[in-house]
């Protein structure tokens, strides 16, 4: 491709509303153009990159037996009402009415549509297992779209759905899909980790996220330094510490007027924050519960939801906490709580001895409390967010906390949708049984942004080879003034094209500095410079995008040289 026929809408200025590197560079490189909040036009340069992602995804989906389909973006409300998600999904679901006042939505995902399709077509277990996938535009009405295509309202996703007669078949396809995802992100040249994750609004029993590791990532993940354990901090566990073995001291109430925080409590009582057991009142599906965690720990609301069996957990308001316990917030303790109130204690807090906690009345705290001696130990659960340096739950290694960008998510749905939508098939005994399902998503457009977050420098994008919109930047210097340079560049362009090396020839009559800056900004892996000095010497100047120095390469050896660089 010649730059004279492929407009480069590059910019030196960073848009004021672009907060992260990928958003800034995609706008500056002319990959995308903003239409509205969370809505972007993919320009030719950006679309070439996204098509690279799609190609790899298609190849790997086909390799494990996936069948490509294309389902409607607009979906009838009846299907979502059947599954129960019409009311559950919330305002991110963009709803609309047609001219007949019938309700529809623009699909953020397609579990309902594919389940409806299969329940109409499948008759027997002999037709299973089946896996369908599509690459399609989705819409989620984000309350605050930001970070460019990283959190846009409209985006391109690969969503796949598998159907099975039994759990063993579902597990096999889940494992195959997990391996395919690993191959996809490896082929795209990304540093990633699969991590255990919460199933969220999709539902199901098992899920894993595929995270591209980047400092700008919105998600925190715990990674073992020794084994392959990795999990989103929403779910990550650490090796529980051994219970404290110190001698039990006499419990005593002490006045603590005006105390508001754990730090203040520890200072007044002359103890460390980790010797405090703090209470947190939550509303679990709008029912109050009291959770106890160590004073230096953070309550994890996702874990709390799983432990309480609740769909939604939030922190109680002060008046809600007072109504539930009869005690002002900050002074609630494990002694004397009302009967019938749900109480849980975190594993770490359950191992503490001689700890301090609220005394169940304003302006007083206990010191030297001990479980089972001073009050019964409540049911124990993992309720806290892990921290860097804690022990891995699988091995003797330590956990590190990294940031990641979610680019893929795989789920075992079980019968969540097939039960709700009566999608059944006859088994070998002639019994109608609900289908077991899996679903598997990749944020195709998000992968492009995530790759930039992981691969850039002060000058622009540094594309991994498989993602680059073109492989070679061919820059001719002052070709509009030198027929020899123009002819040499044209011959080299034709040779590179014939060799399948996908050159991008900057044949514009622009200054060398402008051309070099643009080529670094758009991030092509290899750059060849044709100038008068090189033409006279029979060489071209080569620099890899990650190189600090240039070198001369004989023109006759350029194709073989480039192939060696890519090997």
Short mmCIF file of N, CA, C and O in Angstrom, two decimals, residues 416-534:
data_model
loop_
_atom_site.label_atom_id
_atom_site.label_comp_id
_atom_site.label_asym_id
_atom_site.label_seq_id
_atom_site.Cartn_x
_atom_site.Cartn_y
_atom_site.Cartn_z
N UNK A 416 -28.34 -23.23 33.33
CA UNK A 416 -28.96 -21.94 33.71
C UNK A 416 -29.96 -21.46 32.66
O UNK A 416 -31.09 -21.09 32.98
N UNK A 417 -29.56 -21.45 31.40
CA UNK A 417 -30.43 -20.93 30.34
C UNK A 417 -31.35 -22.01 29.78
O UNK A 417 -32.51 -21.73 29.45
N UNK A 418 -30.87 -23.23 29.67
CA UNK A 418 -31.71 -24.28 29.10
C UNK A 418 -32.89 -24.62 30.01
O UNK A 418 -33.99 -24.91 29.53
N UNK A 419 -32.70 -24.57 31.32
CA UNK A 419 -33.81 -24.80 32.25
C UNK A 419 -34.83 -23.67 32.12
O UNK A 419 -36.03 -23.91 32.05
N UNK A 420 -34.33 -22.42 32.14
CA UNK A 420 -35.23 -21.27 32.09
C UNK A 420 -36.00 -21.22 30.78
O UNK A 420 -37.17 -20.79 30.75
N UNK A 421 -35.37 -21.66 29.67
CA UNK A 421 -35.98 -21.53 28.35
C UNK A 421 -36.45 -22.88 27.79
O UNK A 421 -36.81 -22.97 26.62
N UNK A 422 -36.44 -23.90 28.64
CA UNK A 422 -36.96 -25.23 28.27
C UNK A 422 -36.30 -25.76 27.00
O UNK A 422 -36.97 -26.20 26.06
N UNK A 423 -34.95 -25.71 26.99
CA UNK A 423 -34.19 -26.27 25.87
C UNK A 423 -33.75 -27.67 26.25
O UNK A 423 -32.80 -27.85 27.02
N UNK A 424 -34.43 -28.67 25.73
CA UNK A 424 -34.21 -30.05 26.13
C UNK A 424 -34.04 -30.95 24.91
O UNK A 424 -34.52 -30.63 23.82
N UNK A 425 -33.35 -32.07 25.12
CA UNK A 425 -33.22 -33.09 24.07
C UNK A 425 -33.43 -34.47 24.69
O UNK A 425 -33.30 -34.64 25.92
N UNK A 426 -33.74 -35.43 23.84
CA UNK A 426 -33.91 -36.81 24.31
C UNK A 426 -32.55 -37.45 24.53
O UNK A 426 -31.67 -37.39 23.66
N UNK A 427 -32.37 -38.07 25.71
CA UNK A 427 -31.13 -38.81 25.93
C UNK A 427 -31.27 -40.24 25.41
O UNK A 427 -32.29 -40.60 24.80
N UNK A 428 -30.26 -41.06 25.67
CA UNK A 428 -30.26 -42.43 25.11
C UNK A 428 -31.37 -43.29 25.70
O UNK A 428 -31.72 -44.33 25.14
N UNK A 429 -31.97 -42.84 26.82
CA UNK A 429 -33.06 -43.59 27.44
C UNK A 429 -34.43 -43.01 27.07
O UNK A 429 -35.45 -43.42 27.62
N UNK A 430 -34.43 -42.03 26.16
CA UNK A 430 -35.69 -41.43 25.74
C UNK A 430 -36.23 -40.39 26.69
O UNK A 430 -37.40 -40.00 26.57
N UNK A 431 -35.41 -39.92 27.62
CA UNK A 431 -35.85 -38.92 28.59
C UNK A 431 -35.46 -37.52 28.13
O UNK A 431 -34.36 -37.31 27.62
N UNK A 432 -36.39 -36.58 28.29
CA UNK A 432 -36.11 -35.19 27.92
C UNK A 432 -35.27 -34.54 29.02
O UNK A 432 -35.72 -34.38 30.15
N UNK A 433 -34.04 -34.14 28.67
CA UNK A 433 -33.15 -33.54 29.66
C UNK A 433 -32.67 -32.16 29.17
O UNK A 433 -32.51 -31.94 27.96
N UNK A 434 -32.45 -31.23 30.11
CA UNK A 434 -31.98 -29.90 29.70
C UNK A 434 -30.55 -29.95 29.18
O UNK A 434 -29.71 -30.72 29.66
N UNK A 435 -30.28 -29.14 28.19
CA UNK A 435 -28.93 -29.03 27.64
C UNK A 435 -27.99 -28.40 28.65
O UNK A 435 -28.37 -27.52 29.42
N UNK A 436 -26.75 -28.85 28.63
CA UNK A 436 -25.69 -28.17 29.39
C UNK A 436 -24.94 -27.27 28.43
O UNK A 436 -24.68 -27.65 27.29
N UNK A 437 -24.60 -26.08 28.92
CA UNK A 437 -24.05 -25.06 28.03
C UNK A 437 -22.74 -24.48 28.56
O UNK A 437 -22.50 -24.45 29.77
N UNK A 438 -21.92 -24.02 27.63
CA UNK A 438 -20.77 -23.19 27.95
C UNK A 438 -20.82 -21.96 27.07
O UNK A 438 -21.42 -21.98 25.99
N UNK A 439 -20.24 -20.85 27.52
CA UNK A 439 -20.12 -19.68 26.65
C UNK A 439 -18.73 -19.09 26.81
O UNK A 439 -18.11 -19.19 27.88
N UNK A 440 -18.24 -18.47 25.73
CA UNK A 440 -16.83 -18.13 25.64
C UNK A 440 -16.68 -16.84 24.81
O UNK A 440 -17.04 -16.82 23.63
N UNK A 441 -16.19 -15.78 25.43
CA UNK A 441 -16.11 -14.50 24.74
C UNK A 441 -14.68 -13.98 24.62
O UNK A 441 -13.85 -14.22 25.50
N UNK A 442 -14.42 -13.27 23.52
CA UNK A 442 -13.18 -12.52 23.35
C UNK A 442 -13.56 -11.12 22.87
O UNK A 442 -14.29 -10.97 21.89
N UNK A 443 -13.07 -10.11 23.55
CA UNK A 443 -13.29 -8.73 23.13
C UNK A 443 -12.33 -8.38 22.01
O UNK A 443 -11.21 -7.93 22.26
N UNK A 444 -12.77 -8.60 20.78
CA UNK A 444 -11.88 -8.44 19.62
C UNK A 444 -11.35 -7.02 19.53
O UNK A 444 -10.15 -6.79 19.37
N UNK A 445 -12.24 -6.03 19.62
CA UNK A 445 -11.79 -4.64 19.55
C UNK A 445 -10.97 -4.27 20.77
O UNK A 445 -10.02 -3.48 20.68
N UNK A 446 -11.29 -4.83 21.91
CA UNK A 446 -10.52 -4.53 23.12
C UNK A 446 -9.11 -5.10 23.05
O UNK A 446 -8.17 -4.52 23.60
N UNK A 447 -8.93 -6.23 22.37
CA UNK A 447 -7.60 -6.82 22.21
C UNK A 447 -6.66 -5.81 21.56
O UNK A 447 -5.49 -5.70 21.92
N UNK A 448 -7.16 -5.06 20.58
CA UNK A 448 -6.33 -4.08 19.88
C UNK A 448 -5.80 -3.04 20.88
O UNK A 448 -4.60 -2.73 20.89
N UNK A 449 -6.70 -2.51 21.70
CA UNK A 449 -6.28 -1.51 22.69
C UNK A 449 -5.35 -2.11 23.74
O UNK A 449 -4.36 -1.50 24.14
N UNK A 450 -5.65 -3.32 24.19
CA UNK A 450 -4.83 -3.98 25.20
C UNK A 450 -3.42 -4.22 24.68
O UNK A 450 -2.43 -4.08 25.42
N UNK A 451 -3.31 -4.57 23.40
CA UNK A 451 -1.98 -4.79 22.81
C UNK A 451 -1.16 -3.51 22.83
O UNK A 451 0.05 -3.54 23.07
N UNK A 452 -1.81 -2.37 22.59
CA UNK A 452 -1.10 -1.09 22.62
C UNK A 452 -0.67 -0.76 24.04
O UNK A 452 0.44 -0.26 24.27
N UNK A 453 -1.54 -1.02 25.01
CA UNK A 453 -1.18 -0.75 26.41
C UNK A 453 0.07 -1.53 26.80
O UNK A 453 0.88 -1.06 27.61
N UNK A 454 0.25 -2.68 26.22
CA UNK A 454 1.39 -3.52 26.55
C UNK A 454 2.59 -3.27 25.65
O UNK A 454 3.71 -3.64 25.99
N UNK A 455 2.38 -2.61 24.51
CA UNK A 455 3.44 -2.46 23.51
C UNK A 455 3.46 -1.04 22.95
O UNK A 455 2.85 -0.75 21.91
N UNK A 456 4.16 -0.16 23.62
CA UNK A 456 4.31 1.22 23.17
C UNK A 456 5.56 1.81 23.79
O UNK A 456 6.12 1.26 24.74
N UNK A 457 6.00 2.94 23.24
CA UNK A 457 7.09 3.70 23.84
C UNK A 457 6.79 5.18 23.69
O UNK A 457 5.65 5.55 23.34
N UNK A 458 7.78 6.01 23.93
CA UNK A 458 7.55 7.45 23.91
C UNK A 458 7.20 7.97 22.52
O UNK A 458 6.64 9.07 22.39
N UNK A 459 7.50 7.18 21.48
CA UNK A 459 7.27 7.65 20.11
C UNK A 459 5.96 7.15 19.52
O UNK A 459 5.50 7.70 18.53
N UNK A 460 5.38 6.10 20.10
CA UNK A 460 4.13 5.59 19.55
C UNK A 460 3.93 4.12 19.83
O UNK A 460 4.46 3.56 20.79
N UNK A 461 3.16 3.50 18.97
CA UNK A 461 2.81 2.08 19.10
C UNK A 461 4.00 1.22 18.68
O UNK A 461 4.77 1.60 17.79
N UNK A 462 4.15 0.07 19.33
CA UNK A 462 5.16 -0.92 18.92
C UNK A 462 4.43 -2.24 18.72
O UNK A 462 4.30 -3.04 19.65
N UNK A 463 3.91 -2.45 17.51
CA UNK A 463 3.05 -3.60 17.29
C UNK A 463 3.81 -4.93 17.39
O UNK A 463 4.88 -5.07 16.80
N UNK A 464 3.25 -5.93 18.08
CA UNK A 464 3.74 -7.30 17.90
C UNK A 464 3.54 -7.67 16.43
O UNK A 464 2.56 -7.26 15.79
N UNK A 465 4.45 -8.44 15.89
CA UNK A 465 4.44 -8.77 14.46
C UNK A 465 3.07 -9.23 13.95
O UNK A 465 2.59 -8.75 12.92
N UNK A 466 2.36 -10.14 14.66
CA UNK A 466 1.11 -10.65 14.11
C UNK A 466 -0.02 -9.63 14.05
O UNK A 466 -1.01 -9.85 13.36
N UNK A 467 0.10 -8.53 14.79
CA UNK A 467 -0.98 -7.55 14.85
C UNK A 467 -0.76 -6.34 13.96
O UNK A 467 -1.69 -5.56 13.72
N UNK A 468 0.44 -6.14 13.48
CA UNK A 468 0.78 -4.92 12.74
C UNK A 468 -0.10 -4.77 11.50
O UNK A 468 -0.31 -5.73 10.76
N UNK A 469 -0.61 -3.57 11.23
CA UNK A 469 -1.45 -3.37 10.04
C UNK A 469 -0.68 -3.59 8.74
O UNK A 469 -1.25 -4.03 7.75
N UNK A 470 0.60 -3.26 8.73
CA UNK A 470 1.54 -3.60 7.66
C UNK A 470 2.81 -4.09 8.33
O UNK A 470 3.10 -3.72 9.48
N UNK A 471 3.61 -4.87 7.63
CA UNK A 471 4.79 -5.44 8.28
C UNK A 471 6.02 -4.56 8.11
O UNK A 471 6.88 -4.53 8.98
N UNK A 472 6.12 -3.87 6.97
CA UNK A 472 7.33 -3.11 6.66
C UNK A 472 6.96 -1.69 6.28
O UNK A 472 6.11 -1.48 5.41
N UNK A 473 7.59 -0.72 6.93
CA UNK A 473 7.48 0.68 6.53
C UNK A 473 8.61 0.98 5.55
O UNK A 473 9.79 0.85 5.90
N UNK A 474 8.25 1.33 4.33
CA UNK A 474 9.23 1.69 3.31
C UNK A 474 9.20 3.20 3.13
O UNK A 474 8.17 3.75 2.70
N UNK A 475 10.28 3.86 3.49
CA UNK A 475 10.32 5.32 3.47
C UNK A 475 11.30 5.77 2.39
O UNK A 475 12.50 5.44 2.45
N UNK A 476 10.79 6.49 1.41
CA UNK A 476 11.67 7.06 0.37
C UNK A 476 11.88 8.54 0.68
O UNK A 476 10.92 9.28 0.93
N UNK A 477 13.16 8.96 0.68
CA UNK A 477 13.52 10.33 1.04
C UNK A 477 13.73 11.18 -0.20
O UNK A 477 14.56 10.85 -1.07
N UNK A 478 12.93 12.25 -0.26
CA UNK A 478 13.06 13.22 -1.37
C UNK A 478 12.93 12.56 -2.73
O UNK A 478 13.59 12.95 -3.71
N UNK A 479 12.05 11.56 -2.81
CA UNK A 479 11.84 10.87 -4.10
C UNK A 479 11.24 11.81 -5.13
O UNK A 479 11.43 11.60 -6.34
N UNK A 480 10.52 12.84 -4.69
CA UNK A 480 9.93 13.78 -5.64
C UNK A 480 10.99 14.66 -6.30
O UNK A 480 10.73 15.32 -7.30
N UNK A 481 12.22 14.62 -5.72
CA UNK A 481 13.32 15.39 -6.31
C UNK A 481 14.36 14.50 -6.98
O UNK A 481 15.23 14.99 -7.70
N UNK A 482 14.31 13.20 -6.72
CA UNK A 482 15.33 12.27 -7.24
C UNK A 482 14.67 11.10 -7.94
O UNK A 482 14.03 10.24 -7.30
N UNK A 483 14.82 11.02 -9.26
CA UNK A 483 14.25 9.92 -10.02
C UNK A 483 14.88 8.59 -9.63
O UNK A 483 14.22 7.55 -9.60
N UNK A 484 16.19 8.62 -9.27
CA UNK A 484 16.88 7.39 -8.89
C UNK A 484 16.28 6.81 -7.61
O UNK A 484 16.08 5.60 -7.49
N UNK A 485 16.00 7.68 -6.62
CA UNK A 485 15.39 7.22 -5.37
C UNK A 485 13.99 6.70 -5.63
O UNK A 485 13.60 5.64 -5.11
N UNK A 486 13.23 7.43 -6.46
CA UNK A 486 11.86 7.00 -6.75
C UNK A 486 11.85 5.64 -7.43
O UNK A 486 11.04 4.75 -7.08
N UNK A 487 12.73 5.43 -8.38
CA UNK A 487 12.77 4.15 -9.09
C UNK A 487 13.22 3.01 -8.16
O UNK A 487 12.66 1.90 -8.19
N UNK A 488 14.25 3.28 -7.33
CA UNK A 488 14.74 2.25 -6.40
C UNK A 488 13.66 1.86 -5.40
O UNK A 488 13.47 0.67 -5.08
N UNK A 489 12.93 2.86 -4.89
CA UNK A 489 11.87 2.57 -3.92
C UNK A 489 10.74 1.79 -4.57
O UNK A 489 10.18 0.86 -3.97
N UNK A 490 10.39 2.15 -5.81
CA UNK A 490 9.32 1.44 -6.52
C UNK A 490 9.70 -0.02 -6.76
O UNK A 490 8.88 -0.93 -6.58
N UNK A 491 10.96 -0.27 -7.16
CA UNK A 491 11.40 -1.65 -7.37
C UNK A 491 11.36 -2.45 -6.07
O UNK A 491 10.92 -3.61 -6.04
N UNK A 492 11.83 -1.82 -4.98
CA UNK A 492 11.85 -2.52 -3.70
C UNK A 492 10.42 -2.77 -3.21
O UNK A 492 10.12 -3.83 -2.66
N UNK A 493 9.54 -1.82 -3.42
CA UNK A 493 8.14 -1.98 -3.04
C UNK A 493 7.52 -3.18 -3.77
O UNK A 493 6.85 -4.01 -3.15
N UNK A 494 7.78 -3.28 -5.06
CA UNK A 494 7.23 -4.40 -5.83
C UNK A 494 7.82 -5.73 -5.35
O UNK A 494 7.11 -6.75 -5.26
N UNK A 495 9.10 -5.74 -5.02
CA UNK A 495 9.75 -6.97 -4.56
C UNK A 495 9.19 -7.40 -3.20
O UNK A 495 8.91 -8.60 -2.99
N UNK A 496 9.02 -6.46 -2.30
CA UNK A 496 8.46 -6.78 -0.98
C UNK A 496 7.03 -7.27 -1.10
O UNK A 496 6.62 -8.21 -0.40
N UNK A 497 6.27 -6.64 -1.97
CA UNK A 497 4.87 -7.05 -2.17
C UNK A 497 4.81 -8.47 -2.72
O UNK A 497 4.02 -9.31 -2.25
N UNK A 498 5.64 -8.76 -3.71
CA UNK A 498 5.66 -10.10 -4.31
C UNK A 498 6.07 -11.16 -3.30
O UNK A 498 5.61 -12.31 -3.37
N UNK A 499 6.91 -10.78 -2.34
CA UNK A 499 7.36 -11.72 -1.31
C UNK A 499 6.36 -11.87 -0.17
O UNK A 499 6.59 -12.63 0.77
N UNK A 500 5.24 -11.15 -0.24
CA UNK A 500 4.21 -11.24 0.80
C UNK A 500 4.57 -10.55 2.09
O UNK A 500 4.03 -10.88 3.15
N UNK A 501 5.45 -9.54 2.04
CA UNK A 501 5.92 -8.87 3.25
C UNK A 501 5.11 -7.62 3.60
O UNK A 501 5.45 -6.90 4.53
N UNK A 502 4.05 -7.37 2.86
CA UNK A 502 3.08 -6.33 3.16
C UNK A 502 3.72 -4.97 3.47
O UNK A 502 3.63 -4.45 4.58
N UNK A 503 4.38 -4.36 2.49
CA UNK A 503 5.00 -3.07 2.74
C UNK A 503 3.99 -1.92 2.75
O UNK A 503 2.95 -1.99 2.07
N UNK A 504 4.30 -0.90 3.51
CA UNK A 504 3.57 0.36 3.47
C UNK A 504 4.58 1.41 3.01
O UNK A 504 5.51 1.76 3.75
N UNK A 505 4.40 1.89 1.78
CA UNK A 505 5.38 2.79 1.18
C UNK A 505 4.96 4.23 1.43
O UNK A 505 3.93 4.67 0.94
N UNK A 506 5.76 4.92 2.23
CA UNK A 506 5.50 6.34 2.46
C UNK A 506 6.13 7.12 1.31
O UNK A 506 7.29 7.54 1.35
N UNK A 507 5.31 7.30 0.27
CA UNK A 507 5.78 8.00 -0.93
C UNK A 507 5.32 9.45 -0.96
O UNK A 507 5.33 10.10 -2.01
N UNK A 508 4.92 9.97 0.20
CA UNK A 508 4.47 11.36 0.25
C UNK A 508 5.65 12.32 0.07
O UNK A 508 6.76 12.04 0.52
N UNK A 509 5.41 13.49 -0.52
CA UNK A 509 6.47 14.50 -0.64
C UNK A 509 6.61 15.30 0.65
O UNK A 509 6.49 16.53 0.66
N UNK A 510 6.84 14.59 1.74
CA UNK A 510 6.94 15.23 3.07
C UNK A 510 8.39 15.19 3.54
O UNK A 510 9.22 14.43 3.03
N UNK A 511 8.68 15.99 4.57
CA UNK A 511 10.03 16.02 5.12
C UNK A 511 10.36 14.68 5.77
O UNK A 511 9.48 14.00 6.31
N UNK A 512 11.65 14.29 5.76
CA UNK A 512 12.04 13.02 6.39
C UNK A 512 11.58 12.91 7.85
O UNK A 512 11.09 11.85 8.27
N UNK A 513 11.70 14.00 8.61
CA UNK A 513 11.31 13.94 10.01
C UNK A 513 9.84 13.64 10.20
O UNK A 513 9.45 12.92 11.13
N UNK A 514 9.00 14.16 9.32
CA UNK A 514 7.56 13.89 9.38
C UNK A 514 7.29 12.42 9.09
O UNK A 514 6.50 11.75 9.78
N UNK A 515 7.96 11.89 8.07
CA UNK A 515 7.76 10.49 7.72
C UNK A 515 8.22 9.56 8.84
O UNK A 515 7.51 8.60 9.22
N UNK A 516 9.39 9.83 9.39
CA UNK A 516 9.91 8.97 10.47
C UNK A 516 8.98 9.01 11.69
O UNK A 516 8.70 7.98 12.30
N UNK A 517 8.51 10.21 12.03
CA UNK A 517 7.62 10.34 13.20
C UNK A 517 6.32 9.56 12.98
O UNK A 517 5.83 8.88 13.90
N UNK A 518 5.76 9.64 11.77
CA UNK A 518 4.52 8.92 11.50
C UNK A 518 4.73 7.41 11.53
O UNK A 518 3.89 6.66 12.05
N UNK A 519 5.85 6.95 10.98
CA UNK A 519 6.09 5.50 10.97
C UNK A 519 6.30 4.97 12.39
O UNK A 519 5.86 3.87 12.73
N UNK A 520 6.98 5.76 13.24
CA UNK A 520 7.13 5.33 14.64
C UNK A 520 5.79 5.37 15.36
O UNK A 520 5.50 4.51 16.20
N UNK A 521 4.96 6.36 15.06
CA UNK A 521 3.66 6.48 15.71
C UNK A 521 2.77 5.29 15.38
O UNK A 521 2.14 4.71 16.29
N UNK A 522 2.71 4.90 14.10
CA UNK A 522 1.82 3.79 13.74
C UNK A 522 2.44 2.43 14.04
O UNK A 522 1.75 1.41 14.00
N UNK A 523 3.76 2.40 14.33
CA UNK A 523 4.35 1.25 14.99
C UNK A 523 4.66 0.03 14.16
O UNK A 523 4.66 -1.09 14.70
N UNK A 524 4.93 0.16 12.87
CA UNK A 524 5.22 -1.03 12.05
C UNK A 524 6.53 -1.68 12.50
O UNK A 524 7.47 -0.99 12.88
N UNK A 525 6.60 -3.00 12.46
CA UNK A 525 7.76 -3.71 13.04
C UNK A 525 9.10 -3.40 12.38
O UNK A 525 10.14 -3.42 13.05
N UNK A 526 9.10 -3.15 11.06
CA UNK A 526 10.36 -2.97 10.33
C UNK A 526 10.30 -1.68 9.51
O UNK A 526 9.24 -1.35 8.95
N UNK A 527 11.43 -0.99 9.44
CA UNK A 527 11.49 0.22 8.61
C UNK A 527 12.68 0.16 7.67
O UNK A 527 13.81 -0.13 8.11
N UNK A 528 12.43 0.40 6.40
CA UNK A 528 13.48 0.50 5.38
C UNK A 528 13.48 1.92 4.82
O UNK A 528 12.41 2.44 4.48
N UNK A 529 14.66 2.52 4.73
CA UNK A 529 14.79 3.88 4.22
C UNK A 529 15.60 3.86 2.94
O UNK A 529 16.72 3.32 2.90
N UNK A 530 15.02 4.41 1.88
CA UNK A 530 15.69 4.52 0.59
C UNK A 530 16.07 5.99 0.37
O UNK A 530 15.17 6.85 0.31
N UNK A 531 17.36 6.26 0.30
CA UNK A 531 17.83 7.62 0.07
C UNK A 531 18.92 7.63 -0.98
O UNK A 531 19.39 6.58 -1.45
N UNK A 532 19.35 8.82 -1.35
CA UNK A 532 20.35 8.94 -2.42
C UNK A 532 21.66 8.24 -2.06
O UNK A 532 22.27 7.58 -2.91
N UNK A 533 22.11 8.37 -0.80
CA UNK A 533 23.36 7.73 -0.40
C UNK A 533 23.26 6.22 -0.53
O UNK A 533 24.18 5.55 -1.04
N UNK A 534 22.16 5.65 -0.08
CA UNK A 534 21.98 4.21 -0.17
C UNK A 534 21.85 3.72 -1.59
O UNK A 534 22.38 2.65 -1.95
#
